[in-house]
Amino acid sequence: MLGFSVYLDKDLTADDHNYLLGMRNAGFNEVFTSLTGLNDEADVILKRLNQLTGWCKDLELKIIADVSQDDLHRLGYDLDDVEKLKTLNVTGLRINDQVLMRFVSKLSKSMWVSLNAIYLQPEDITHLKEEAANFDHIRALFDFYSQPETGMADEWFEEKNRWLRKCNLETAAFIAGDRVKRGSFFAGKTTLESQRGIYPLAAALNLKKLSCSNVIVGDRLTSETIKTFARYTKDYAITLHLDKKVPFLEENEWHNYLYLARDIVRLHNEDELPKFEAQDLPLDRLVGTVTVNSSENLNSGEIHIAKRDLPASQKVRVLGKVDDSECSLLSNIEPGQKIVFKDLEK
């Protein structure tokens, strides 16, 4: 599952609706919003929520609302009143504070419930089983951390995530977006500190490698990154933007070989390719450097992308370089995967 965030700290606009539509079309299927920490009056917050849930219904998007018990009370709701909570018209609630498992069990029979992953302990799982909770409607959601150095350590996350999966709970975590952030202190809403500043698609794929089945973008994505997600979800293609326009790369279809090379992404093409001469002055191949083998090379015409810094070679020609922000994608390219090249202007 791929989710994204739309917040209620201001009135929603046509731009917000267009963002919902664009993300839905790119393969995202769930919206995360929050009813916590808002300074507006209850009727204003509920009006914004009603507008957002209406848009999500029209676009067939699920919507999960982050709540605390105190904020629910301020809005006139209570975790024990499931029927009234249904009038919020959300797919589910994410309860971000510690809560009695009998409330969770009752809610899970009528809607999705996401629990704060850091609070869950073995006794909580026992209580949920005793209360006959619907585990198919419960997942553990790791929090996000906006300020630098406050994100989770990979080791702790992996250990906790592994235990939660053994308890038959789906897990979810946040990755940061790449649109302009709010304020100089703001460094992206990410769960893992190691993923702060990482290209969003690379961060999402890394989380999946850690058996985290649900990924939520904590901030907005740029229009170009949305297109990158769309190519991945629809065609299983990885998009790489180059520092210059290279028609030869953009106009042909490329696939990784059916194995993973350690040092390079090794691409092939079914068409007959032109011959390339080696460059006069060999250049170092930094991470992300795209080269083509020269005609005197054994595998002439083959395209390579450096996955690590490599020494200069007299048998290749440098065609360009993958944008630095996207080099984190290179380690996520799978055998046989389609690669799409674009220049940075597109």
XYZ file of C-alpha atoms in Angstrom:
346
model
C 0.000 0.000 0.000
C 1.167 3.482 -0.872
C -0.241 6.398 1.113
C 0.287 10.141 1.157
C -0.526 13.006 3.500
C -2.968 15.901 3.281
C -3.279 18.008 6.423
C -6.108 20.086 7.857
C -4.168 23.039 9.284
C -5.662 25.288 6.583
C -8.699 25.387 4.307
C -8.464 22.958 1.402
C -8.146 24.344 -2.115
C -8.408 23.212 -5.734
C -4.644 22.572 -5.578
C -5.249 20.039 -2.802
C -7.908 18.291 -4.887
C -5.600 18.178 -7.904
C -2.876 16.715 -5.704
C -5.265 13.977 -4.536
C -6.166 13.210 -8.139
C -2.549 13.145 -9.304
C -1.454 10.862 -6.479
C -4.394 8.518 -7.043
C -3.501 8.305 -10.727
C 0.123 7.542 -9.783
C -0.904 4.422 -7.855
C -1.409 5.763 -4.324
C -4.536 4.488 -2.592
C -4.647 5.947 0.919
C -4.647 9.421 2.461
C -3.214 10.153 5.887
C -4.494 13.204 7.737
C -4.322 14.391 11.320
C -6.817 15.721 13.849
C -4.139 16.386 16.455
C -2.402 19.623 17.343
C -4.796 21.833 15.366
C -5.536 25.297 16.729
C -8.807 25.949 14.905
C -12.295 25.592 16.353
C -13.877 22.135 16.271
C -16.490 23.046 13.656
C -13.783 24.394 11.298
C -11.690 21.226 11.645
C -14.692 18.970 11.087
C -15.751 20.991 8.032
C -12.296 20.551 6.483
C -12.333 16.844 7.327
C -15.767 16.446 5.752
C -14.518 18.075 2.548
C -11.464 15.825 2.454
C -13.436 12.625 3.118
C -15.879 13.618 0.382
C -13.057 14.022 -2.133
C -11.534 10.715 -1.044
C -14.850 8.933 -1.500
C -15.229 10.348 -5.023
C -11.675 9.276 -5.897
C -12.010 5.871 -4.171
C -9.188 6.641 -1.762
C -9.026 5.287 1.767
C -8.494 7.892 4.475
C -6.885 7.400 7.883
C -7.125 10.140 10.516
C -4.485 10.510 13.212
C -6.160 11.135 16.587
C -5.480 11.340 20.291
C -8.112 10.766 22.933
C -7.883 14.381 24.115
C -8.275 15.803 20.618
C -11.242 13.525 19.954
C -12.934 14.792 23.098
C -12.347 18.378 21.988
C -14.107 17.562 18.722
C -17.020 15.956 20.563
C -16.107 12.300 20.040
C -15.073 9.380 22.222
C -13.237 6.150 21.408
C -15.957 4.184 23.177
C -18.700 5.476 20.864
C -18.062 3.591 17.642
C -21.337 4.566 15.992
C -20.604 8.278 16.379
C -17.022 7.788 15.201
C -18.420 6.308 11.997
C -19.948 9.717 11.213
C -16.417 11.051 10.663
C -16.593 9.078 7.384
C -12.978 7.940 7.611
C -11.729 4.487 6.645
C -9.918 4.206 9.937
C -8.251 5.920 12.849
C -4.634 6.058 13.864
C -4.544 6.306 17.671
C -1.257 7.965 18.553
C -1.358 7.608 22.332
C -1.635 4.594 24.611
C -5.157 3.222 24.731
C -7.059 0.323 26.289
C -7.112 -2.666 23.951
C -10.847 -3.190 24.530
C -11.460 0.088 22.680
C -9.193 -1.066 19.847
C -10.938 -4.432 19.626
C -14.352 -2.799 19.420
C -13.221 -0.343 16.762
C -11.511 -3.056 14.694
C -14.869 -4.719 14.075
C -16.165 -1.611 12.299
C -13.128 0.192 10.819
C -9.382 0.114 10.371
C -7.273 0.922 13.415
C -3.610 1.908 13.289
C -1.771 1.791 16.602
C 1.415 3.620 17.500
C 4.047 0.943 16.910
C 6.431 2.155 19.609
C 3.883 1.566 22.375
C 2.852 -1.977 21.428
C 4.059 -4.685 23.827
C 3.432 -8.479 24.078
C 0.703 -7.964 26.684
C -1.166 -5.712 24.254
C -1.237 -8.477 21.648
C -2.510 -10.880 24.303
C -5.281 -8.469 25.282
C -6.316 -7.988 21.653
C -6.635 -11.740 21.226
C -8.625 -12.035 24.452
C -10.959 -9.284 23.243
C -11.430 -11.085 19.892
C -10.082 -8.131 17.912
C -10.173 -8.274 14.129
C -6.450 -8.443 13.343
C -7.229 -7.999 9.635
C -8.230 -4.416 10.485
C -5.300 -3.554 12.762
C -1.856 -2.367 11.812
C 1.111 -0.872 13.622
C 2.157 2.560 12.339
C 5.585 3.922 13.166
C 5.695 7.648 13.865
C 7.428 10.317 11.795
C 10.081 12.766 12.995
C 10.344 16.188 11.370
C 13.461 17.507 13.037
C 16.975 16.301 12.144
C 18.605 13.663 14.368
C 15.291 12.598 15.975
C 14.430 9.772 13.559
C 14.560 6.085 14.436
C 17.672 3.954 14.253
C 17.508 1.292 11.544
C 18.407 -1.523 13.936
C 15.650 -0.661 16.421
C 13.101 -0.279 13.631
C 14.039 -3.603 12.029
C 13.810 -5.473 15.328
C 10.452 -3.945 16.262
C 9.075 -4.394 12.752
C 10.106 -8.069 12.710
C 8.341 -8.693 16.039
C 5.150 -6.941 14.914
C 5.040 -9.006 11.733
C 5.387 -12.182 13.813
C 2.322 -10.987 15.733
C 0.411 -10.977 12.405
C 0.193 -7.197 12.323
C 0.780 -5.202 9.173
C 3.236 -2.384 9.675
C 3.516 1.083 8.155
C 6.113 3.837 8.234
C 6.696 7.301 6.800
C 9.072 8.591 4.170
C 9.716 12.267 3.506
C 8.498 14.083 0.403
C 10.698 16.297 -1.758
C 8.574 19.401 -2.252
C 9.613 22.677 -0.565
C 9.504 22.192 3.202
C 7.916 24.577 5.702
C 10.462 26.551 7.733
C 14.191 26.193 8.141
C 13.806 23.700 11.005
C 11.731 21.332 8.886
C 13.628 18.386 7.447
C 10.913 16.053 6.236
C 8.510 13.693 7.956
C 10.431 10.432 7.963
C 10.429 7.450 10.312
C 14.067 6.446 9.811
C 16.819 8.998 10.315
C 18.920 7.216 7.689
C 16.250 8.037 5.097
C 16.181 11.775 5.748
C 16.970 13.450 2.429
C 16.786 10.177 0.497
C 14.904 10.204 -2.806
C 11.275 9.240 -1.981
C 10.959 6.203 -4.266
C 14.275 4.825 -2.999
C 13.106 5.291 0.590
C 9.824 3.495 -0.175
C 11.615 0.549 -1.787
C 14.050 0.317 1.143
C 11.153 0.104 3.600
C 9.629 -2.731 1.596
C 12.949 -4.589 1.808
C 12.544 -4.329 5.590
C 9.126 -6.078 5.300
C 7.225 -2.872 5.976
C 4.226 -3.396 3.711
C 2.663 0.086 3.994
C 4.524 3.267 3.073
C 3.144 6.767 3.673
C 4.677 9.932 2.239
C 4.721 12.385 5.129
C 5.076 15.538 2.984
C 4.195 16.651 -0.536
C 5.916 15.257 -3.621
C 7.019 17.280 -6.627
C 5.172 16.710 -9.897
C 8.228 14.995 -11.424
C 8.557 12.603 -8.496
C 4.857 11.751 -8.797
C 5.529 10.785 -12.421
C 8.425 8.619 -11.233
C 6.118 6.773 -8.826
C 3.527 6.387 -11.604
C 6.056 4.736 -13.942
C 7.059 2.392 -11.133
C 3.546 1.386 -10.070
C 2.255 0.987 -13.645
C 5.274 -0.350 -15.557
C 7.641 -1.486 -12.776
C 10.086 1.021 -14.270
C 12.792 3.005 -12.499
C 13.172 6.553 -13.829
C 16.609 8.162 -13.767
C 17.154 11.844 -14.584
C 20.445 12.763 -16.230
C 22.460 15.965 -16.045
C 22.188 16.414 -19.804
C 19.921 15.407 -22.652
C 21.033 12.107 -24.234
C 18.531 11.201 -26.984
C 20.177 7.806 -27.506
C 19.293 6.845 -23.923
C 15.870 8.511 -23.769
C 14.571 7.095 -27.048
C 15.477 3.431 -26.463
C 14.029 0.924 -24.013
C 16.466 -0.477 -21.473
C 16.377 -3.367 -19.037
C 18.767 -4.512 -16.363
C 20.368 -7.899 -16.970
C 18.741 -10.895 -15.285
C 21.282 -10.833 -12.483
C 22.656 -8.121 -10.182
C 26.194 -6.924 -10.770
C 27.986 -5.668 -7.679
C 29.538 -2.508 -9.117
C 27.264 -1.470 -11.974
C 23.752 -1.535 -13.330
C 24.284 -3.402 -16.594
C 21.684 -2.485 -19.215
C 20.835 -4.120 -22.497
C 18.654 -3.239 -25.461
C 17.106 -5.540 -28.056
C 17.852 -3.175 -30.958
C 21.127 -2.887 -32.834
C 23.038 -0.022 -31.254
C 25.476 2.413 -32.873
C 29.225 2.018 -32.420
C 30.979 4.266 -29.896
C 34.634 5.181 -29.803
C 36.460 5.430 -26.476
C 37.051 8.956 -25.252
C 40.522 10.392 -25.596
C 40.888 11.260 -21.908
C 39.525 8.565 -19.567
C 37.370 9.988 -16.751
C 36.737 8.636 -13.269
C 33.349 6.982 -12.999
C 31.683 8.393 -9.898
C 28.473 6.877 -8.530
C 25.721 7.461 -11.093
C 28.039 7.874 -14.097
C 26.465 6.422 -17.249
C 28.906 4.958 -19.772
C 28.744 3.007 -22.995
C 31.343 0.423 -23.934
C 33.427 1.366 -26.956
C 33.523 -0.657 -30.160
C 36.787 -2.380 -29.210
C 35.300 -3.606 -25.925
C 34.055 -7.196 -25.653
C 30.526 -6.010 -24.796
C 30.449 -3.046 -27.182
C 27.399 -0.801 -27.004
C 26.465 -2.006 -23.529
C 25.286 0.686 -21.091
C 26.649 0.724 -17.529
C 25.684 2.873 -14.526
C 28.233 3.003 -11.718
C 26.783 1.872 -8.368
C 29.967 2.957 -6.582
C 32.983 5.086 -7.454
C 34.989 3.263 -10.138
C 38.381 3.993 -11.718
C 38.752 5.569 -15.138
C 38.604 3.231 -18.109
C 40.060 3.609 -21.607
C 37.352 1.434 -23.152
C 34.232 3.448 -22.338
C 32.628 6.767 -23.233
C 30.843 8.808 -20.554
C 27.318 9.755 -21.655
C 26.122 11.580 -18.562
C 25.440 11.266 -14.870
C 22.354 10.383 -12.860
C 21.161 13.269 -10.692
C 22.793 12.991 -7.258
C 19.414 12.903 -5.487
C 18.441 9.749 -7.408
C 21.643 7.732 -7.000
C 20.015 6.039 -3.990
C 17.731 4.300 -6.514
C 20.598 2.375 -8.113
C 20.836 -0.221 -5.329
C 17.092 -0.867 -5.687
C 17.140 -1.812 -9.374
C 16.103 -5.456 -9.705
C 17.115 -8.065 -12.310
C 15.285 -7.511 -15.575
C 13.799 -4.215 -14.431
C 12.915 -1.554 -16.985
C 14.911 1.692 -16.823
C 13.637 5.008 -18.206
C 16.066 7.884 -18.779
C 14.947 11.517 -18.694
C 16.892 14.737 -18.664
C 16.513 17.076 -15.695
C 14.432 19.534 -17.686
C 11.570 17.041 -17.987
